[in-house]
Amino acid sequence: MPLKNITQLKTITAYQKIMMKNFTLLLALLIGTFLQAQQTDFVKTFTVEEAVQYAISNNFDAKNSKLDVDKARWRNWEIKSMGLPTLSAAAEYDYYFKQPQIPSIEKIFNDPNSITTQVFGYLAMKDPNILQMLYNYSVNNKDTKISFVMPHNFNTSLTLSQLLLDGRYFIGLKATRDFTKVARLQKDLSDQDIRYNVMKAYYQAQAAKESKQYLEEVKVLVEKITSDTRKIYKEGLTEELDVNRLELTLSNLESQLNITEKMATVALANLKFQMGLDLGSEIILTDKISDLRAKMDPSVLPNFEPSKRIEYQLLETVIRVRHYDTQQRRSGHFPSLVGFLNYGWQAQVDKFGNFFKSREVSYPDGDVRKKSNWFQTGIVGLKLSVPIFDSGNKMAQTQQGKLDEQKSKNDFEKFKQASALQFQSSQAFFAQALSEEQYSQKSVELSQKIFNKTNIKFKEGVGNSFELVQAQQELIQNRLKFIQAQLNLLNTKADLDKAVGK
């Protein structure tokens, strides 16, 4: 092969290698981007307010409270429909395998007071030949029993009814608006409780997370100090006791970190449960405890007005509902009036198939006509129901309603006092938490200064490990106490907001 061709071939091969390398890098970049996008899709981030709003839509209690509102609407329609027209259909088929019979015709004619004799008399007035025919039949068949009921009977009807007067119905109509209001207020109260629980769960989870992160940072620092001390010990510039003390501190720190990790896991799982999230889902909390604390202005405290509490409005509405219930029970003593219209069809035949056939009827003039086996009936009327005596049943129901109404009033007065006590307690706890946070912050600042100076002295060889370990432990405990103090302050602020109805 010529040298020129070999050179060209090497150039092409080198170019292909470069392109393949670039393609591999591009493919790796695309795969990494795809995996990162997939991870982002599965990991959700939440602020406190986002967590609250998610919970109001997905928490199980929130879902049930929404269903209760819908249920109240259907309950109202149930009450209203009692005063609207109702239409019903009925059908009945009877087969007499043994037909009812009456005594012989001769005995009937011997008893002029029998209804059958009177019916025959009426028929005789219409056609005298009928009476003569029946009499001749009775002479020839003295002991024969007869039946006026066909084996196969079918009845069908349509009934239209309308409630015209009923005191219980009209009182129920008045109460429907309050039924819906009670359900809505209960939903608002449920949402408020969900907000309260989610906020406190969020604070707890974030505080546990930050405590864990802080201990991890301290662990890295202690590991470095321990490692440096080992090197100094090998050079003979410190005692083995100093190394042992630092190793013990590191061991205790790892144990404390392990406990904190478990607490953080449990706290995060509790937050997911309160939010209505799947416990296996991944979430990231973006609001730090310090940021949440910075947004709080302790100098601005809410005013207490019991009427703004949802429970206050709810109990007021419940009292009205109880009053309507008492009135409705009392109105059971009053009359009720219902109007109705019934239209039906009935047939009696000797064979089932004759339901669908016509019968032939002979007339005196010799004419034979076909008639349907079905006959029509219609009735319109009013039904008045007047309670007269029920052995005190309705009176007992009314008295129970009055007692329930009084209990609701007692609950209302109890809530007024309890809410005032709750507000006073929340104020006191919030003030105490604020004071503890301020003291804790000062302790952290002092502990940090002490540790920094002790660490410098230890590095310079003028301090010992005992002082360093003690300063480190005090700093860790004060820092964790400060996080807990901030958490307590946020929790007491949530309690105070709930006490005023926020």
C-alpha positions as a Python dict, from the first residue, in 0.01 Angstrom:
ca = {
    (1, 'M'): (0, 0, 0),
    (2, 'P'): (140, 343, -85),
    (3, 'L'): (263, 558, 200),
    (4, 'K'): (13, 828, 115),
    (5, 'N'): (-280, 589, 151),
    (6, 'I'): (-148, 457, 482),
    (7, 'T'): (-122, 810, 615),
    (8, 'Q'): (-478, 887, 506),
    (9, 'L'): (-604, 566, 668),
    (10, 'K'): (-436, 654, 999),
    (11, 'T'): (-588, 1002, 983),
    (12, 'I'): (-938, 859, 925),
    (13, 'T'): (-895, 607, 1210),
    (14, 'A'): (-784, 878, 1450),
    (15, 'Y'): (-1080, 1094, 1349),
    (16, 'Q'): (-1318, 802, 1410),
    (17, 'K'): (-1171, 748, 1757),
    (18, 'I'): (-1221, 1114, 1841),
    (19, 'M'): (-1581, 1104, 1718),
    (20, 'M'): (-1651, 784, 1911),
    (21, 'K'): (-1507, 938, 2226),
    (22, 'N'): (-1720, 1251, 2183),
    (23, 'F'): (-2028, 1037, 2117),
    (24, 'T'): (-1963, 836, 2433),
    (25, 'L'): (-1930, 1153, 2639),
    (26, 'L'): (-2248, 1295, 2487),
    (27, 'L'): (-2438, 971, 2556),
    (28, 'A'): (-2317, 967, 2917),
    (29, 'L'): (-2423, 1330, 2957),
    (30, 'L'): (-2770, 1257, 2818),
    (31, 'I'): (-2813, 952, 3042),
    (32, 'G'): (-2703, 1151, 3347),
    (33, 'T'): (-2944, 1431, 3261),
    (34, 'F'): (-3228, 1181, 3214),
    (35, 'L'): (-3157, 1011, 3546),
    (36, 'Q'): (-3139, 1346, 3721),
    (37, 'A'): (-3472, 1447, 3567),
    (38, 'Q'): (-3626, 1120, 3677),
    (39, 'Q'): (-3498, 1171, 4030),
    (40, 'T'): (-3636, 1526, 4034),
    (41, 'D'): (-3976, 1394, 3929),
    (42, 'F'): (-3988, 1155, 4222),
    (43, 'V'): (-3848, 1387, 4490),
    (44, 'K'): (-4086, 1664, 4594),
    (45, 'T'): (-3992, 1980, 4779),
    (46, 'F'): (-4223, 2149, 5028),
    (47, 'T'): (-4232, 2472, 5221),
    (48, 'V'): (-4453, 2482, 5530),
    (49, 'E'): (-4740, 2646, 5343),
    (50, 'E'): (-4706, 2406, 5048),
    (51, 'A'): (-4718, 2113, 5289),
    (52, 'V'): (-5033, 2255, 5451),
    (53, 'Q'): (-5209, 2310, 5118),
    (54, 'Y'): (-5115, 1962, 5000),
    (55, 'A'): (-5254, 1813, 5322),
    (56, 'I'): (-5583, 2004, 5293),
    (57, 'S'): (-5635, 1833, 4957),
    (58, 'N'): (-5496, 1487, 5036),
    (59, 'N'): (-5525, 1422, 5409),
    (60, 'F'): (-5779, 1149, 5487),
    (61, 'D'): (-5965, 1366, 5737),
    (62, 'A'): (-5984, 1645, 5478),
    (63, 'K'): (-6130, 1405, 5223),
    (64, 'N'): (-6389, 1281, 5471),
    (65, 'S'): (-6489, 1636, 5567),
    (66, 'K'): (-6551, 1715, 5199),
    (67, 'L'): (-6766, 1403, 5174),
    (68, 'D'): (-6961, 1518, 5480),
    (69, 'V'): (-7041, 1848, 5305),
    (70, 'D'): (-7169, 1659, 5002),
    (71, 'K'): (-7363, 1428, 5231),
    (72, 'A'): (-7528, 1730, 5398),
    (73, 'R'): (-7638, 1858, 5057),
    (74, 'W'): (-7800, 1524, 4976),
    (75, 'R'): (-7958, 1520, 5323),
    (76, 'N'): (-8116, 1857, 5245),
    (77, 'W'): (-8251, 1725, 4918),
    (78, 'E'): (-8390, 1423, 5102),
    (79, 'I'): (-8587, 1656, 5331),
    (80, 'K'): (-8707, 1880, 5047),
    (81, 'S'): (-8818, 1582, 4837),
    (82, 'M'): (-9062, 1477, 5112),
    (83, 'G'): (-9285, 1770, 5014),
    (84, 'L'): (-9263, 1708, 4638),
    (85, 'P'): (-9494, 1483, 4433),
    (86, 'T'): (-9417, 1113, 4430),
    (87, 'L'): (-9517, 866, 4161),
    (88, 'S'): (-9511, 492, 4218),
    (89, 'A'): (-9614, 186, 4021),
    (90, 'A'): (-9736, -148, 4153),
    (91, 'A'): (-9819, -481, 3994),
    (92, 'E'): (-9956, -798, 4153),
    (93, 'Y'): (-10031, -1140, 4009),
    (94, 'D'): (-10237, -1395, 4209),
    (95, 'Y'): (-10309, -1754, 4122),
    (96, 'Y'): (-10591, -1922, 4319),
    (97, 'F'): (-10504, -2291, 4312),
    (98, 'K'): (-10813, -2330, 4534),
    (99, 'Q'): (-11079, -2072, 4464),
    (100, 'P'): (-11306, -1931, 4739),
    (101, 'Q'): (-11663, -2059, 4704),
    (102, 'I'): (-12009, -1962, 4828),
    (103, 'P'): (-12298, -2194, 4928),
    (104, 'S'): (-12540, -2339, 4672),
    (105, 'I'): (-12755, -2098, 4476),
    (106, 'E'): (-13070, -2242, 4633),
    (107, 'K'): (-12952, -2137, 4980),
    (108, 'I'): (-12870, -1795, 4849),
    (109, 'F'): (-13224, -1741, 4722),
    (110, 'N'): (-13361, -1861, 5054),
    (111, 'D'): (-13166, -1584, 5229),
    (112, 'P'): (-13301, -1252, 5105),
    (113, 'N'): (-13051, -1057, 5318),
    (114, 'S'): (-12738, -1203, 5158),
    (115, 'I'): (-12528, -966, 4949),
    (116, 'T'): (-12521, -1214, 4664),
    (117, 'T'): (-12903, -1223, 4653),
    (118, 'Q'): (-12909, -846, 4639),
    (119, 'V'): (-12657, -847, 4355),
    (120, 'F'): (-12866, -1096, 4164),
    (121, 'G'): (-13170, -881, 4229),
    (122, 'Y'): (-12991, -584, 4082),
    (123, 'L'): (-12898, -787, 3774),
    (124, 'A'): (-13259, -904, 3741),
    (125, 'M'): (-13372, -544, 3723),
    (126, 'K'): (-13144, -500, 3427),
    (127, 'D'): (-13242, -826, 3261),
    (128, 'P'): (-13527, -1047, 3408),
    (129, 'N'): (-13402, -1343, 3206),
    (130, 'I'): (-13091, -1363, 3422),
    (131, 'L'): (-13288, -1425, 3739),
    (132, 'Q'): (-13498, -1694, 3569),
    (133, 'M'): (-13188, -1862, 3433),
    (134, 'L'): (-13022, -1867, 3775),
    (135, 'Y'): (-13336, -1999, 3940),
    (136, 'N'): (-13362, -2285, 3690),
    (137, 'Y'): (-12995, -2363, 3751),
    (138, 'S'): (-13052, -2369, 4128),
    (139, 'V'): (-13340, -2616, 4096),
    (140, 'N'): (-13131, -2856, 3889),
    (141, 'N'): (-12811, -2810, 4095),
    (142, 'K'): (-12921, -2780, 4455),
    (143, 'D'): (-12594, -2887, 4620),
    (144, 'T'): (-12350, -2724, 4378),
    (145, 'K'): (-12120, -2453, 4515),
    (146, 'I'): (-12013, -2170, 4292),
    (147, 'S'): (-11719, -1922, 4287),
    (148, 'F'): (-11708, -1569, 4153),
    (149, 'V'): (-11323, -1558, 4156),
    (150, 'M'): (-11118, -1655, 3853),
    (151, 'P'): (-10800, -1859, 3908),
    (152, 'H'): (-10573, -1598, 3749),
    (153, 'N'): (-10581, -1237, 3873),
    (154, 'F'): (-10357, -949, 3774),
    (155, 'N'): (-10364, -593, 3914),
    (156, 'T'): (-10144, -300, 3817),
    (157, 'S'): (-10167, 66, 3914),
    (158, 'L'): (-9997, 406, 3918),
    (159, 'T'): (-10022, 623, 4230),
    (160, 'L'): (-9945, 994, 4248),
    (161, 'S'): (-9928, 1147, 4597),
    (162, 'Q'): (-9856, 1494, 4731),
    (163, 'L'): (-9793, 1610, 5086),
    (164, 'L'): (-10025, 1904, 5151),
    (165, 'L'): (-9985, 1971, 5522),
    (166, 'D'): (-9728, 1852, 5776),
    (167, 'G'): (-9567, 2069, 6043),
    (168, 'R'): (-9260, 1847, 6067),
    (169, 'Y'): (-9184, 1900, 5699),
    (170, 'F'): (-9195, 2280, 5713),
    (171, 'I'): (-8970, 2288, 6020),
    (172, 'G'): (-8731, 2051, 5845),
    (173, 'L'): (-8711, 2294, 5553),
    (174, 'K'): (-8602, 2570, 5791),
    (175, 'A'): (-8328, 2349, 5931),
    (176, 'T'): (-8177, 2246, 5595),
    (177, 'R'): (-7969, 2562, 5566),
    (178, 'D'): (-7817, 2504, 5908),
    (179, 'F'): (-7748, 2138, 5825),
    (180, 'T'): (-7525, 2251, 5539),
    (181, 'K'): (-7365, 2522, 5751),
    (182, 'V'): (-7274, 2271, 6022),
    (183, 'A'): (-7103, 2048, 5765),
    (184, 'R'): (-6910, 2341, 5617),
    (185, 'L'): (-6799, 2466, 5958),
    (186, 'Q'): (-6688, 2115, 6050),
    (187, 'K'): (-6485, 2105, 5730),
    (188, 'D'): (-6327, 2442, 5813),
    (189, 'L'): (-6247, 2314, 6161),
    (190, 'S'): (-6096, 1999, 6013),
    (191, 'D'): (-5881, 2208, 5776),
    (192, 'Q'): (-5767, 2421, 6069),
    (193, 'D'): (-5667, 2112, 6268),
    (194, 'I'): (-5486, 1973, 5964),
    (195, 'R'): (-5294, 2301, 5925),
    (196, 'Y'): (-5200, 2293, 6293),
    (197, 'N'): (-5087, 1928, 6287),
    (198, 'V'): (-4892, 1962, 5962),
    (199, 'M'): (-4711, 2276, 6077),
    (200, 'K'): (-4601, 2113, 6404),
    (201, 'A'): (-4501, 1793, 6222),
    (202, 'Y'): (-4303, 2000, 5969),
    (203, 'Y'): (-4125, 2189, 6247),
    (204, 'Q'): (-4039, 1865, 6425),
    (205, 'A'): (-3910, 1696, 6110),
    (206, 'Q'): (-3701, 1996, 6008),
    (207, 'A'): (-3557, 2038, 6360),
    (208, 'A'): (-3460, 1670, 6369),
    (209, 'K'): (-3304, 1703, 6024),
    (210, 'E'): (-3100, 2010, 6125),
    (211, 'S'): (-2990, 1842, 6449),
    (212, 'K'): (-2869, 1547, 6245),
    (213, 'Q'): (-2685, 1773, 6000),
    (214, 'Y'): (-2518, 1961, 6285),
    (215, 'L'): (-2403, 1640, 6452),
    (216, 'E'): (-2263, 1519, 6120),
    (217, 'E'): (-2063, 1842, 6089),
    (218, 'V'): (-1938, 1807, 6446),
    (219, 'K'): (-1843, 1446, 6378),
    (220, 'V'): (-1625, 1553, 6086),
    (221, 'L'): (-1457, 1814, 6305),
    (222, 'V'): (-1400, 1573, 6595),
    (223, 'E'): (-1263, 1310, 6356),
    (224, 'K'): (-1012, 1565, 6227),
    (225, 'I'): (-910, 1671, 6578),
    (226, 'T'): (-874, 1307, 6681),
    (227, 'S'): (-665, 1229, 6374),
    (228, 'D'): (-438, 1527, 6434),
    (229, 'T'): (-401, 1431, 6800),
    (230, 'R'): (-295, 1077, 6703),
    (231, 'K'): (-21, 1223, 6485),
    (232, 'I'): (95, 1448, 6767),
    (233, 'Y'): (92, 1149, 7002),
    (234, 'K'): (310, 948, 6764),
    (235, 'E'): (558, 1235, 6768),
    (236, 'G'): (556, 1219, 7148),
    (237, 'L'): (412, 1566, 7194),
    (238, 'T'): (99, 1460, 7384),
    (239, 'E'): (-28, 1183, 7607),
    (240, 'E'): (-225, 874, 7508),
    (241, 'L'): (-496, 988, 7749),
    (242, 'D'): (-570, 1284, 7521),
    (243, 'V'): (-625, 1048, 7228),
    (244, 'N'): (-848, 820, 7435),
    (245, 'R'): (-1064, 1109, 7548),
    (246, 'L'): (-1118, 1226, 7191),
    (247, 'E'): (-1195, 871, 7074),
    (248, 'L'): (-1453, 837, 7353),
    (249, 'T'): (-1607, 1169, 7249),
    (250, 'L'): (-1624, 1049, 6889),
    (251, 'S'): (-1788, 722, 6997),
    (252, 'N'): (-2051, 903, 7204),
    (253, 'L'): (-2111, 1142, 6917),
    (254, 'E'): (-2171, 854, 6675),
    (255, 'S'): (-2422, 702, 6917),
    (256, 'Q'): (-2602, 1034, 6954),
    (257, 'L'): (-2603, 1078, 6576),
    (258, 'N'): (-2752, 732, 6530),
    (259, 'I'): (-3037, 815, 6770),
    (260, 'T'): (-3098, 1151, 6601),
    (261, 'E'): (-3112, 984, 6258),
    (262, 'K'): (-3385, 750, 6378),
    (263, 'M'): (-3577, 1042, 6532),
    (264, 'A'): (-3549, 1233, 6204),
    (265, 'T'): (-3682, 933, 6010),
    (266, 'V'): (-3980, 895, 6242),
    (267, 'A'): (-4053, 1269, 6238),
    (268, 'L'): (-4046, 1279, 5858),
    (269, 'A'): (-4275, 975, 5837),
    (270, 'N'): (-4520, 1146, 6071),
    (271, 'L'): (-4519, 1455, 5848),
    (272, 'K'): (-4593, 1241, 5541),
    (273, 'F'): (-4881, 1078, 5725),
    (274, 'Q'): (-5026, 1414, 5829),
    (275, 'M'): (-4997, 1538, 5470),
    (276, 'G'): (-5160, 1229, 5322),
    (277, 'L'): (-4843, 1130, 5138),
    (278, 'D'): (-4730, 774, 5079),
    (279, 'L'): (-4476, 686, 5348),
    (280, 'G'): (-4236, 559, 5083),
    (281, 'S'): (-4227, 885, 4888),
    (282, 'E'): (-3920, 1109, 4893),
    (283, 'I'): (-3962, 1471, 5002),
    (284, 'I'): (-3731, 1761, 5082),
    (285, 'L'): (-3820, 2030, 5336),
    (286, 'T'): (-3701, 2371, 5220),
    (287, 'D'): (-3799, 2599, 5511),
    (288, 'K'): (-3524, 2605, 5772),
    (289, 'I'): (-3602, 2651, 6140),
    (290, 'S'): (-3395, 2970, 6150),
    (291, 'D'): (-3580, 3113, 5848),
    (292, 'L'): (-3917, 3034, 6000),
    (293, 'R'): (-3806, 3195, 6324),
    (294, 'A'): (-3686, 3504, 6138),
    (295, 'K'): (-4030, 3551, 5981),
    (296, 'M'): (-4190, 3562, 6325),
    (297, 'D'): (-4241, 3895, 6498),
    (298, 'P'): (-4288, 3825, 6872),
    (299, 'S'): (-4388, 4185, 6936),
    (300, 'V'): (-4705, 4147, 6727),
    (301, 'L'): (-4946, 3919, 6912),
    (302, 'P'): (-5300, 3838, 6797),
    (303, 'N'): (-5606, 3964, 6981),
    (304, 'F'): (-5850, 3722, 7138),
    (305, 'E'): (-6207, 3731, 7007),
    (306, 'P'): (-6404, 3411, 7079),
    (307, 'S'): (-6657, 3486, 6806),
    (308, 'K'): (-6385, 3442, 6543),
    (309, 'R'): (-6326, 3083, 6649),
    (310, 'I'): (-6482, 2826, 6418),
    (311, 'E'): (-6599, 2629, 6720),
    (312, 'Y'): (-6794, 2935, 6840),
    (313, 'Q'): (-6987, 2960, 6513),
    (314, 'L'): (-7032, 2584, 6500),
    (315, 'L'): (-7183, 2562, 6848),
    (316, 'E'): (-7416, 2853, 6774),
    (317, 'T'): (-7542, 2670, 6466),
    (318, 'V'): (-7578, 2342, 6655),
    (319, 'I'): (-7800, 2515, 6912),
    (320, 'R'): (-8032, 2632, 6633),
    (321, 'V'): (-8041, 2283, 6485),
    (322, 'R'): (-8129, 2138, 6826),
    (323, 'H'): (-8409, 2394, 6858),
    (324, 'Y'): (-8550, 2294, 6520),
    (325, 'D'): (-8530, 1930, 6625),
    (326, 'T'): (-8733, 2004, 6940),
    (327, 'Q'): (-8995, 2191, 6736),
    (328, 'Q'): (-9016, 1907, 6487),
    (329, 'R'): (-9077, 1653, 6761),
    (330, 'R'): (-9346, 1876, 6914),
    (331, 'S'): (-9519, 1915, 6576),
    (332, 'G'): (-9579, 1541, 6572),
    (333, 'H'): (-9898, 1620, 6769),
    (334, 'F'): (-10043, 1810, 6471),
    (335, 'P'): (-10246, 1663, 6181),
    (336, 'S'): (-10101, 1584, 5838),
    (337, 'L'): (-10281, 1588, 5503),
    (338, 'V'): (-10189, 1397, 5187),
    (339, 'G'): (-10358, 1406, 4847),
    (340, 'F'): (-10343, 1108, 4611),
    (341, 'L'): (-10450, 991, 4266),
    (342, 'N'): (-10460, 624, 4169),
    (343, 'Y'): (-10523, 477, 3827),
    (344, 'G'): (-10507, 104, 3760),
    (345, 'W'): (-10583, -192, 3538),
    (346, 'Q'): (-10703, -534, 3650),
    (347, 'A'): (-10802, -862, 3488),
    (348, 'Q'): (-10946, -1199, 3600),
    (349, 'V'): (-10928, -1497, 3365),
    (350, 'D'): (-10967, -1872, 3387),
    (351, 'K'): (-10646, -1940, 3192),
    (352, 'F'): (-10320, -1748, 3198),
    (353, 'G'): (-10310, -1709, 2823),
    (354, 'N'): (-10642, -1525, 2827),
    (355, 'F'): (-10467, -1222, 2975),
    (356, 'F'): (-10354, -1152, 2621),
    (357, 'K'): (-10682, -1237, 2446),
    (358, 'S'): (-11021, -1079, 2407),
    (359, 'R'): (-11347, -1238, 2522),
    (360, 'E'): (-11670, -1267, 2327),
    (361, 'V'): (-11984, -1113, 2480),
    (362, 'S'): (-12335, -1194, 2357),
    (363, 'Y'): (-12598, -921, 2373),
    (364, 'P'): (-12981, -966, 2392),
    (365, 'D'): (-13016, -851, 2034),
    (366, 'G'): (-12805, -1147, 1925),
    (367, 'D'): (-12499, -940, 1852),
    (368, 'V'): (-12160, -1088, 1958),
    (369, 'R'): (-11878, -847, 2034),
    (370, 'K'): (-11519, -886, 2151),
    (371, 'K'): (-11424, -724, 2480),
    (372, 'S'): (-11087, -686, 2655),
    (373, 'N'): (-11032, -884, 2973),
    (374, 'W'): (-10875, -575, 3131),
    (375, 'F'): (-11079, -325, 3330),
    (376, 'Q'): (-10969, 24, 3433),
    (377, 'T'): (-11011, 184, 3776),
    (378, 'G'): (-10940, 535, 3901),
    (379, 'I'): (-10959, 706, 4237),
    (380, 'V'): (-10868, 1048, 4375),
    (381, 'G'): (-10880, 1143, 4741),
    (382, 'L'): (-10737, 1303, 5052),
    (383, 'K'): (-10593, 1133, 5358),
    (384, 'L'): (-10602, 1320, 5688),
    (385, 'S'): (-10404, 1174, 5979),
    (386, 'V'): (-10482, 1313, 6325),
    (387, 'P'): (-10279, 1189, 6625),
    (388, 'I'): (-10511, 1141, 6920),
    (389, 'F'): (-10335, 932, 7183),
    (390, 'D'): (-9990, 771, 7175),
    (391, 'S'): (-9933, 698, 7547),
    (392, 'G'): (-9692, 992, 7579),
    (393, 'N'): (-9453, 880, 7302),
    (394, 'K'): (-9424, 1218, 7129),
    (395, 'M'): (-9413, 1399, 7462),
    (396, 'A'): (-9113, 1187, 7562),
    (397, 'Q'): (-8943, 1264, 7229),
    (398, 'T'): (-9005, 1637, 7278),
    (399, 'Q'): (-8857, 1632, 7628),
    (400, 'Q'): (-8547, 1455, 7499),
    (401, 'G'): (-8510, 1723, 7232),
    (402, 'K'): (-8531, 1997, 7496),
    (403, 'L'): (-8261, 1827, 7703),
    (404, 'D'): (-8032, 1794, 7401),
    (405, 'E'): (-8088, 2163, 7325),
    (406, 'Q'): (-7992, 2257, 7681),
    (407, 'K'): (-7681, 2040, 7662),
    (408, 'S'): (-7574, 2227, 7347),
    (409, 'K'): (-7619, 2558, 7529),
    (410, 'N'): (-7406, 2428, 7816),
    (411, 'D'): (-7136, 2321, 7570),
    (412, 'F'): (-7144, 2672, 7422),
    (413, 'E'): (-7089, 2837, 7760),
    (414, 'K'): (-6818, 2584, 7844),
    (415, 'F'): (-6637, 2665, 7521),
    (416, 'K'): (-6635, 3038, 7599),
    (417, 'Q'): (-6452, 2974, 7925),
    (418, 'A'): (-6225, 2704, 7784),
    (419, 'S'): (-6121, 2920, 7487),
    (420, 'A'): (-6031, 3210, 7720),
    (421, 'L'): (-5823, 2974, 7933),
    (422, 'Q'): (-5657, 2831, 7622),
    (423, 'F'): (-5561, 3180, 7505),
    (424, 'Q'): (-5413, 3277, 7842),
    (425, 'S'): (-5216, 2953, 7863),
    (426, 'S'): (-5088, 2988, 7506),
    (427, 'Q'): (-4974, 3343, 7575),
    (428, 'A'): (-4784, 3234, 7886),
    (429, 'F'): (-4619, 2938, 7712),
    (430, 'F'): (-4522, 3154, 7414),
    (431, 'A'): (-4362, 3416, 7639),
    (432, 'Q'): (-4174, 3142, 7826),
    (433, 'A'): (-4056, 2984, 7500),
    (434, 'L'): (-3936, 3322, 7374),
    (435, 'S'): (-3737, 3378, 7692),
    (436, 'E'): (-3583, 3028, 7674),
    (437, 'E'): (-3483, 3083, 7313),
    (438, 'Q'): (-3304, 3407, 7400),
    (439, 'Y'): (-3114, 3241, 7687),
    (440, 'S'): (-3030, 2944, 7467),
    (441, 'Q'): (-2893, 3169, 7194),
    (442, 'K'): (-2662, 3340, 7443),
    (443, 'S'): (-2546, 3000, 7568),
    (444, 'V'): (-2457, 2894, 7214),
    (445, 'E'): (-2257, 3211, 7155),
    (446, 'L'): (-2064, 3169, 7479),
    (447, 'S'): (-2006, 2797, 7418),
    (448, 'Q'): (-1873, 2870, 7071),
    (449, 'K'): (-1627, 3127, 7206),
    (450, 'I'): (-1509, 2889, 7479),
    (451, 'F'): (-1461, 2605, 7230),
    (452, 'N'): (-1271, 2822, 6984),
    (453, 'K'): (-1028, 2943, 7252),
    (454, 'T'): (-987, 2595, 7400),
    (455, 'N'): (-920, 2446, 7056),
    (456, 'I'): (-654, 2707, 6984),
    (457, 'K'): (-485, 2640, 7319),
    (458, 'F'): (-493, 2264, 7252),
    (459, 'K'): (-334, 2306, 6909),
    (460, 'E'): (-65, 2530, 7058),
    (461, 'G'): (7, 2268, 7322),
    (462, 'V'): (-87, 2482, 7619),
    (463, 'G'): (-424, 2313, 7674),
    (464, 'N'): (-529, 1954, 7744),
    (465, 'S'): (-782, 1722, 7584),
    (466, 'F'): (-1007, 1725, 7889),
    (467, 'E'): (-1079, 2094, 7848),
    (468, 'L'): (-1128, 2052, 7473),
    (469, 'V'): (-1367, 1758, 7511),
    (470, 'Q'): (-1565, 1938, 7779),
    (471, 'A'): (-1593, 2253, 7566),
    (472, 'Q'): (-1695, 2045, 7265),
    (473, 'Q'): (-1968, 1863, 7457),
    (474, 'E'): (-2104, 2186, 7602),
    (475, 'L'): (-2116, 2341, 7256),
    (476, 'I'): (-2298, 2038, 7112),
    (477, 'Q'): (-2555, 2031, 7389),
    (478, 'N'): (-2617, 2406, 7378),
    (479, 'R'): (-2649, 2402, 6999),
    (480, 'L'): (-2903, 2118, 7013),
    (481, 'K'): (-3087, 2297, 7294),
    (482, 'F'): (-3103, 2609, 7080),
    (483, 'I'): (-3259, 2415, 6792),
    (484, 'Q'): (-3507, 2267, 7039),
    (485, 'A'): (-3578, 2613, 7183),
    (486, 'Q'): (-3654, 2749, 6836),
    (487, 'L'): (-3877, 2447, 6772),
    (488, 'N'): (-4060, 2507, 7100),
    (489, 'L'): (-4108, 2873, 7010),
    (490, 'L'): (-4259, 2783, 6672),
    (491, 'N'): (-4487, 2525, 6834),
    (492, 'T'): (-4613, 2766, 7101),
    (493, 'K'): (-4677, 3027, 6830),
    (494, 'A'): (-4887, 2767, 6645),
    (495, 'D'): (-5075, 2700, 6971),
    (496, 'L'): (-5135, 3073, 7016),
    (497, 'D'): (-5263, 3113, 6660),
    (498, 'K'): (-5500, 2821, 6710),
    (499, 'A'): (-5627, 2974, 7034),
    (500, 'V'): (-5738, 3287, 6847),
    (501, 'G'): (-5890, 3092, 6558),
    (502, 'K'): (-5616, 3124, 6295),
}
